[in-house]
Tab-separated table of C-alpha atoms in Angstrom:
chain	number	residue	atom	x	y	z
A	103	UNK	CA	144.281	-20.827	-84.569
A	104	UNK	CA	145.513	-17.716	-84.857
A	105	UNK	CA	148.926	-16.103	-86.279
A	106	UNK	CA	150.029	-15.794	-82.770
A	107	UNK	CA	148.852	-18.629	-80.907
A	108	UNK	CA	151.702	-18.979	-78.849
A	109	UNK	CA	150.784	-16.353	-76.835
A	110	UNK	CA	147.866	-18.162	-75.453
A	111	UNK	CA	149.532	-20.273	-73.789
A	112	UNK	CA	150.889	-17.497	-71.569
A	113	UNK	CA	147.515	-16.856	-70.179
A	114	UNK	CA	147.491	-18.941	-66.573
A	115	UNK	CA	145.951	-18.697	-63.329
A	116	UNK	CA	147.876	-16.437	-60.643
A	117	UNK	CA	147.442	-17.896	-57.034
A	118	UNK	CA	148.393	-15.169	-54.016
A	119	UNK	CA	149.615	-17.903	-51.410
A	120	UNK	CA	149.764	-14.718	-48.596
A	121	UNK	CA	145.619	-14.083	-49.833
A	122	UNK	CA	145.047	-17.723	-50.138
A	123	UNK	CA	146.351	-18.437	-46.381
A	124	UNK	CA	143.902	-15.921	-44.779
A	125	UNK	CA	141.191	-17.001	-46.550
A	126	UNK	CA	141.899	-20.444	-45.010
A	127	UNK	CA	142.607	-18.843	-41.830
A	128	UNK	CA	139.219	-17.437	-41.820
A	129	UNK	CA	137.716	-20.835	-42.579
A	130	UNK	CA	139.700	-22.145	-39.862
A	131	UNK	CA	138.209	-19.981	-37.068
A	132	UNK	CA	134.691	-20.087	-38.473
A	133	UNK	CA	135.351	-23.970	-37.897
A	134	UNK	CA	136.813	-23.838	-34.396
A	135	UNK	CA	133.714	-21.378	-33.623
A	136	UNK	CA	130.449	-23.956	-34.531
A	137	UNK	CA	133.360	-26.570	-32.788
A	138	UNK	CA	133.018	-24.460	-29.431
A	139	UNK	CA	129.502	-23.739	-30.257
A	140	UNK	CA	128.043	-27.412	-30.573
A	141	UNK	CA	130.615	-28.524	-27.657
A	142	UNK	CA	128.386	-26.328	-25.373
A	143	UNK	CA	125.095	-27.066	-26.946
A	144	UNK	CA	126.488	-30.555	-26.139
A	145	UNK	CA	126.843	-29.448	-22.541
A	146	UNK	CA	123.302	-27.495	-22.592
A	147	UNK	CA	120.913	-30.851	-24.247
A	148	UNK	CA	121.354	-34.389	-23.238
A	149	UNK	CA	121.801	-36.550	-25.676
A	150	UNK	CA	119.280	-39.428	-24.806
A	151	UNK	CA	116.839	-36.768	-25.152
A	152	UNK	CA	118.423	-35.551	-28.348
A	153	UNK	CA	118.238	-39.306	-30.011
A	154	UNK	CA	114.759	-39.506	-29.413
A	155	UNK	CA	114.306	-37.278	-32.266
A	156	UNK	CA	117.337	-38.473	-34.392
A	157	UNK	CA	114.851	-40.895	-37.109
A	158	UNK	CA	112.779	-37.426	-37.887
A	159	UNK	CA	115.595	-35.409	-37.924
A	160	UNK	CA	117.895	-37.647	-40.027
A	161	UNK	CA	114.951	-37.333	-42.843
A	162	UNK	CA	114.197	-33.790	-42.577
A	163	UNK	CA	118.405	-33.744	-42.603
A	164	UNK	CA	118.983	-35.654	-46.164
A	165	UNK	CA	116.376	-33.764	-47.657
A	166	UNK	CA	117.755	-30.415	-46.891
A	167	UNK	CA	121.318	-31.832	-47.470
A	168	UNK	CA	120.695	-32.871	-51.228
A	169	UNK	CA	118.467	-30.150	-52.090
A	170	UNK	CA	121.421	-27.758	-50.633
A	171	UNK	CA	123.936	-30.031	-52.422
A	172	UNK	CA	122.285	-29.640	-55.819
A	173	UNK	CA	122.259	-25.576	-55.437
A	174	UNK	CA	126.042	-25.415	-53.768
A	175	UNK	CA	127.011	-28.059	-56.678
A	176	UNK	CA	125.367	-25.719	-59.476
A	177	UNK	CA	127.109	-22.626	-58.472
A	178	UNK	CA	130.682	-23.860	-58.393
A	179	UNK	CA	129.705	-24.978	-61.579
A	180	UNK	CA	128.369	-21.747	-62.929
A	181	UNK	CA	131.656	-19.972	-61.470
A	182	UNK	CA	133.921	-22.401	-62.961
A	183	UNK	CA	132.556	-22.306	-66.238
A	184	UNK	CA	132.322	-18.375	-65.992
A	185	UNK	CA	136.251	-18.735	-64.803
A	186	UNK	CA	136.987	-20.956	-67.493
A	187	UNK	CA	134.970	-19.214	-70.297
A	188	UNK	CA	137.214	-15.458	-69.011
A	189	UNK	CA	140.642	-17.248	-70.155
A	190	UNK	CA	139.208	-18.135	-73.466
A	191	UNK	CA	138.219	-14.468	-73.710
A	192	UNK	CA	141.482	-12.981	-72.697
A	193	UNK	CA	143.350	-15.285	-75.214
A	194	UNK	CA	140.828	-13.975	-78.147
A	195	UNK	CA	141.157	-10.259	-77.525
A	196	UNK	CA	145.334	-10.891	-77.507
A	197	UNK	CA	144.768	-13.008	-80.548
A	198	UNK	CA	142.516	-10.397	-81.879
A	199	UNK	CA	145.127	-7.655	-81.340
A	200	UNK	CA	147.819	-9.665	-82.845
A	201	UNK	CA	145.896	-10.688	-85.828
A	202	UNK	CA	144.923	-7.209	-86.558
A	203	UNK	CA	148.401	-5.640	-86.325
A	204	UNK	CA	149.554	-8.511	-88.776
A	205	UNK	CA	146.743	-7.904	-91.283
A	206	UNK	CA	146.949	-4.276	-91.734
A	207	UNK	CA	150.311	-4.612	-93.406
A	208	UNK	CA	148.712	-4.271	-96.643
A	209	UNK	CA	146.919	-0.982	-95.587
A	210	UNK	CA	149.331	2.149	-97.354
A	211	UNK	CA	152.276	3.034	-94.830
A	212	UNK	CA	150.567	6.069	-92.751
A	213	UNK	CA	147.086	4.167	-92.328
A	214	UNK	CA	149.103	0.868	-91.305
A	215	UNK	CA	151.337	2.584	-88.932
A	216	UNK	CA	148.731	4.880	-87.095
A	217	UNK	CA	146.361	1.859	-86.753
A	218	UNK	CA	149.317	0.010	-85.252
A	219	UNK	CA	150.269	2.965	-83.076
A	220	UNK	CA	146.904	2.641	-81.613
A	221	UNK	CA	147.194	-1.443	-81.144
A	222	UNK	CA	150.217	-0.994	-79.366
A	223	UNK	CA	148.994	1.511	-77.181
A	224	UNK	CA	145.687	-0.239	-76.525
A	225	UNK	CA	148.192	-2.962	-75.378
A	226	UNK	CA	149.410	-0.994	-73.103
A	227	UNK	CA	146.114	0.634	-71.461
A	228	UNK	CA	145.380	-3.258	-70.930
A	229	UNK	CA	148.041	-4.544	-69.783
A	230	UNK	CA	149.324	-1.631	-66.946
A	231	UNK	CA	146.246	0.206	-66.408
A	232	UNK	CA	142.966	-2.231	-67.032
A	233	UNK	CA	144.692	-4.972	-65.084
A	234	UNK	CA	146.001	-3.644	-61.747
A	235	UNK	CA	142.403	-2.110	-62.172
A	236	UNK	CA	140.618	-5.241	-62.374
A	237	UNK	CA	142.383	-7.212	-59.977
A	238	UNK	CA	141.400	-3.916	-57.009
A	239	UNK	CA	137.525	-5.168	-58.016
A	240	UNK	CA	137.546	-1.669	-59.499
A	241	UNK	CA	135.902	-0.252	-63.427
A	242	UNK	CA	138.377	0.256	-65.819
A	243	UNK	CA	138.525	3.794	-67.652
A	244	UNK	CA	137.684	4.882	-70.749
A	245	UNK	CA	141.320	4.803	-72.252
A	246	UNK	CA	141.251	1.258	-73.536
A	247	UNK	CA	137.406	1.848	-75.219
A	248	UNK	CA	138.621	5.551	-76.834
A	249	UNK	CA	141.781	3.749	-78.104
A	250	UNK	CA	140.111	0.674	-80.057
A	251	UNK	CA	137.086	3.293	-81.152
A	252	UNK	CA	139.816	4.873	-82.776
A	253	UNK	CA	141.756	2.411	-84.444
A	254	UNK	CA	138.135	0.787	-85.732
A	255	UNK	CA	137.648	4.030	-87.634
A	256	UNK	CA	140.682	3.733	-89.032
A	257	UNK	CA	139.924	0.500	-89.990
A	258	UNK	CA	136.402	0.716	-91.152
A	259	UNK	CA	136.901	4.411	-93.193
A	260	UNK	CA	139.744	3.301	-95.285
A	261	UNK	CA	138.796	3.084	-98.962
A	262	UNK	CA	140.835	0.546	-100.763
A	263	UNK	CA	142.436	1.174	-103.786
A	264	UNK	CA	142.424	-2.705	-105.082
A	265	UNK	CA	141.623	-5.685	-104.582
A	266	UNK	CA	144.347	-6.250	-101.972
A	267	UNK	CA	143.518	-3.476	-100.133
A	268	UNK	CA	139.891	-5.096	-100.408
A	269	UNK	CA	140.891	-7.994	-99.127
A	270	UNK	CA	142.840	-7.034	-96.401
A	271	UNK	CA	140.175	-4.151	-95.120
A	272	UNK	CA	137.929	-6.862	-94.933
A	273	UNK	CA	140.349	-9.180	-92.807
A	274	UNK	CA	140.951	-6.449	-90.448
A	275	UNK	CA	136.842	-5.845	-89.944
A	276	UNK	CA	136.684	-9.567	-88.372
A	277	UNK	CA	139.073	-9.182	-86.611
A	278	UNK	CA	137.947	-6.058	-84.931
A	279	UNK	CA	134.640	-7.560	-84.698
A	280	UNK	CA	136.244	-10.431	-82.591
A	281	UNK	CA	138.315	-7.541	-80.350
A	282	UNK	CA	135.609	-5.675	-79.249
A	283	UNK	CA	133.092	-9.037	-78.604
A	284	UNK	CA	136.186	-10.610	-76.500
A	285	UNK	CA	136.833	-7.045	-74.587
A	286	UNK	CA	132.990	-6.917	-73.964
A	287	UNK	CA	133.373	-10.435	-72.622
A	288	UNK	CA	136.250	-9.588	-70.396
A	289	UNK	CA	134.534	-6.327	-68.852
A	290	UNK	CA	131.185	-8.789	-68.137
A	291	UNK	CA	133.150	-11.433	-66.929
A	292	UNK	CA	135.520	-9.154	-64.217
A	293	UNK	CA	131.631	-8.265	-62.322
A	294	UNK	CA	130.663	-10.671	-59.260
A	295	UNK	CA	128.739	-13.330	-61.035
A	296	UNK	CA	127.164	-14.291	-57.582
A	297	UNK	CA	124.182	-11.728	-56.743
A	298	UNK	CA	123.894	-10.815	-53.099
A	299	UNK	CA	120.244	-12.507	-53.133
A	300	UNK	CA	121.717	-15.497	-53.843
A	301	UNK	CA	124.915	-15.610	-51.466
A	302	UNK	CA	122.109	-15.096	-48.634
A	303	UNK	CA	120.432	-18.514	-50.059
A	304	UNK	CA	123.978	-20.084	-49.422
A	305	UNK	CA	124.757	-18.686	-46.297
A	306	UNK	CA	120.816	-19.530	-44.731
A	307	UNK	CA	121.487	-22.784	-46.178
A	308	UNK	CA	124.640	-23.745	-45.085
A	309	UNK	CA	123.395	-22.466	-41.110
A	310	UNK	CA	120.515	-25.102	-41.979
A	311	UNK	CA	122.963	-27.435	-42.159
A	312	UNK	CA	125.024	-26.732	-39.603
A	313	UNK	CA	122.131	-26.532	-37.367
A	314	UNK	CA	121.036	-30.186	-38.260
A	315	UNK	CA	124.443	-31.031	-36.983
A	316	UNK	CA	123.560	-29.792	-33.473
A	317	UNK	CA	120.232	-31.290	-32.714
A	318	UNK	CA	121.518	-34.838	-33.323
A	319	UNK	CA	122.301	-37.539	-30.103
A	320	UNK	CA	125.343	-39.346	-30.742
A	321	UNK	CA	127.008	-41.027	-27.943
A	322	UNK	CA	130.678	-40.620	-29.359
A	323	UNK	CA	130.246	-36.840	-28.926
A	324	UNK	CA	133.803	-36.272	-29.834
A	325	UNK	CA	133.001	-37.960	-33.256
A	326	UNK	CA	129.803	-35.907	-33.272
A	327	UNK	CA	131.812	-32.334	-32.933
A	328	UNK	CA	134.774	-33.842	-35.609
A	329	UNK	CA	131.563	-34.363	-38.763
A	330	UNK	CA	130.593	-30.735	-37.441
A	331	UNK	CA	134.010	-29.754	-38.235
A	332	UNK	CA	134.401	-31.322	-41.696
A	333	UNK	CA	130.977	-30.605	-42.848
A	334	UNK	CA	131.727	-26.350	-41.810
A	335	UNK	CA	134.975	-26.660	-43.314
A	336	UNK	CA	134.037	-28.180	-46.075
A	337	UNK	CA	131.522	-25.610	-46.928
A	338	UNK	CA	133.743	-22.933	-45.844
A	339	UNK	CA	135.991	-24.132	-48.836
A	340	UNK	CA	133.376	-24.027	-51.551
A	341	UNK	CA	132.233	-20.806	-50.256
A	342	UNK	CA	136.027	-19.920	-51.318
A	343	UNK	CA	135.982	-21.730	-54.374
A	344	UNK	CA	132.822	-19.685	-55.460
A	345	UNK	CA	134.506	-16.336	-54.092
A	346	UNK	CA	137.481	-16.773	-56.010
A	347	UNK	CA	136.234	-17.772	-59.644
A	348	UNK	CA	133.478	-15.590	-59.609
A	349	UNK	CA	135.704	-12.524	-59.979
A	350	UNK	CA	138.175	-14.427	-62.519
A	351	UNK	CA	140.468	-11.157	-62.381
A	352	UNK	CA	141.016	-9.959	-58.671
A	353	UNK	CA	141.279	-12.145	-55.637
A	354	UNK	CA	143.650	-14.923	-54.689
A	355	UNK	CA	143.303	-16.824	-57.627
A	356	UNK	CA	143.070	-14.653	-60.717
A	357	UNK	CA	144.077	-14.367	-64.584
A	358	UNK	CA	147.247	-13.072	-65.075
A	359	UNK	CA	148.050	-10.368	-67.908
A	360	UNK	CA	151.006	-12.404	-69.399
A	361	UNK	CA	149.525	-12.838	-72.436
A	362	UNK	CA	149.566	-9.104	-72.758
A	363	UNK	CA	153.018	-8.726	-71.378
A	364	UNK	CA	154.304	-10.966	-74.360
A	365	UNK	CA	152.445	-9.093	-76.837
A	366	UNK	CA	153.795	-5.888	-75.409
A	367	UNK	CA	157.080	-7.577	-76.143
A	368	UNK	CA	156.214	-8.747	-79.532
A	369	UNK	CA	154.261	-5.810	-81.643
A	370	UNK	CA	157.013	-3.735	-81.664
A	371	UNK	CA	159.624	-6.345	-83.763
A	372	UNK	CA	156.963	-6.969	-86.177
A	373	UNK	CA	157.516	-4.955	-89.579
């Protein structure tokens, strides 16, 4: 735990309810369009001759169901883990940060206060340029990487005068270490972490699906069109669910930068 822990728990998740509703609204209408769509392939195929085939079709249907359930199950997995692992990152590099401006304190006044010039500053690029940046989908600039380059040669050039100096040179080297591994993190983490190859896999599979739906002969045909509806909108939801935390910093569910706002607020008070 580090000497300003607090601060992460100030990293949350923010949710854009406007964002969130058309996303739904989109599922809604892809819905209400396979509704309309079987209704009339209802209209188009009787469905005596439908249930002649509905033993063959029911086995060729489970198969493709749990083989697509496996792969849809594994990638909301992957993305939530991916989600899950970006928070831990962004509460390392603001730990990092804050340890790092602490442990300098030993380093003589002019060295101390340039290196926690730069911190401050770095804190800054993150927190009003790197964000809004990340949450367009867009690559951050070079600002934030030229400011820590130069703090860590500040930090890594300094020749200590005694063993205090030593000791807290050395202290300030991890803790660099551990900013630049958790901004490297962050930067990996804010790409797509679903390839367009495999979004096609989804897609073709969940048409598979959907197509099973149609070629079954159910008497109830109302029932028959409501399971089309669930098992569309059901997908349609996951397909969110893997949108959304596979880009853990843009979208309508996102990481916020409080964290970074409170340490913004902080550095400044600390001697």
């Amino acid at each position: 735990m580090g000497i300003f822990a607090p601060i992460e728990t100030l990293t949350r998740t923010v949710v854009s309810v406007p964002d969130l509703i058309e996303e739904m609204l989109v599922v809604i209408a892809v819905v209400a369009f396979f509704v309309v769509l079987h209704a009339f392939v209802q209209r188009r195929l009787r469905s005596e001759v439908l249930r002649r085939h509905n033993d063959v079709a029911g086995y060729l249907f489970s198969a493709v169901g749990v083989l697509y359930a496996v792969v849809l199950g594994f990638v909301v997995v992957v993305v939530w883990q991916k989600y899950d692992a970006a928070v831990s990152n962004v509460e390392s590099e603001v730990d990092a940060v804050g340890n790092l401006y602490h442990v300098v304190d030993s380093y003589p006044p002019a060295l101390r206060d340039r290196i926690r010039t730069d911190l401050r500053a770095y804190a800054d690029i993150v927190a009003e340029i790197e964000w809004p940046a990340m949450a367009r989908g867009e690559a951050v600039p070079r600002a934030g990487s030229a400011k820590i380059e130069e703090l860590a040669y500040s930090v890594d050039t300094f020749g200590p005068a005694n063993l205090k100096e030593f000791a807290a040179q050395q202290a300030a080297i991890v803790m660099e270490e551990r900013l630049f591994d958790a901004r490297r993190s962050r930067l990996i983490a804010a790409v797509p972490a679903v390839p367009s190859v495999l979004w096609f896999a989804l897609v073709a599979g969940a048409l598979a699906m959907v197509a099973f739906c149609f070629i079954f002969g159910v008497e109830n045909r109302p029932a028959q069109l409501m399971m089309t509806a669930i098992l569309v909108g059901l997908i349609g939801i996951l397909f969110i669910v893997i949108l959304e935390f596979s880009t853990p910093f843009s979208g309508s569910v996102r990481i916020s930068n409080d964290g970074w706002v409170y340490l913004q607020q902080r550095l400044p008070d600390i001697q």
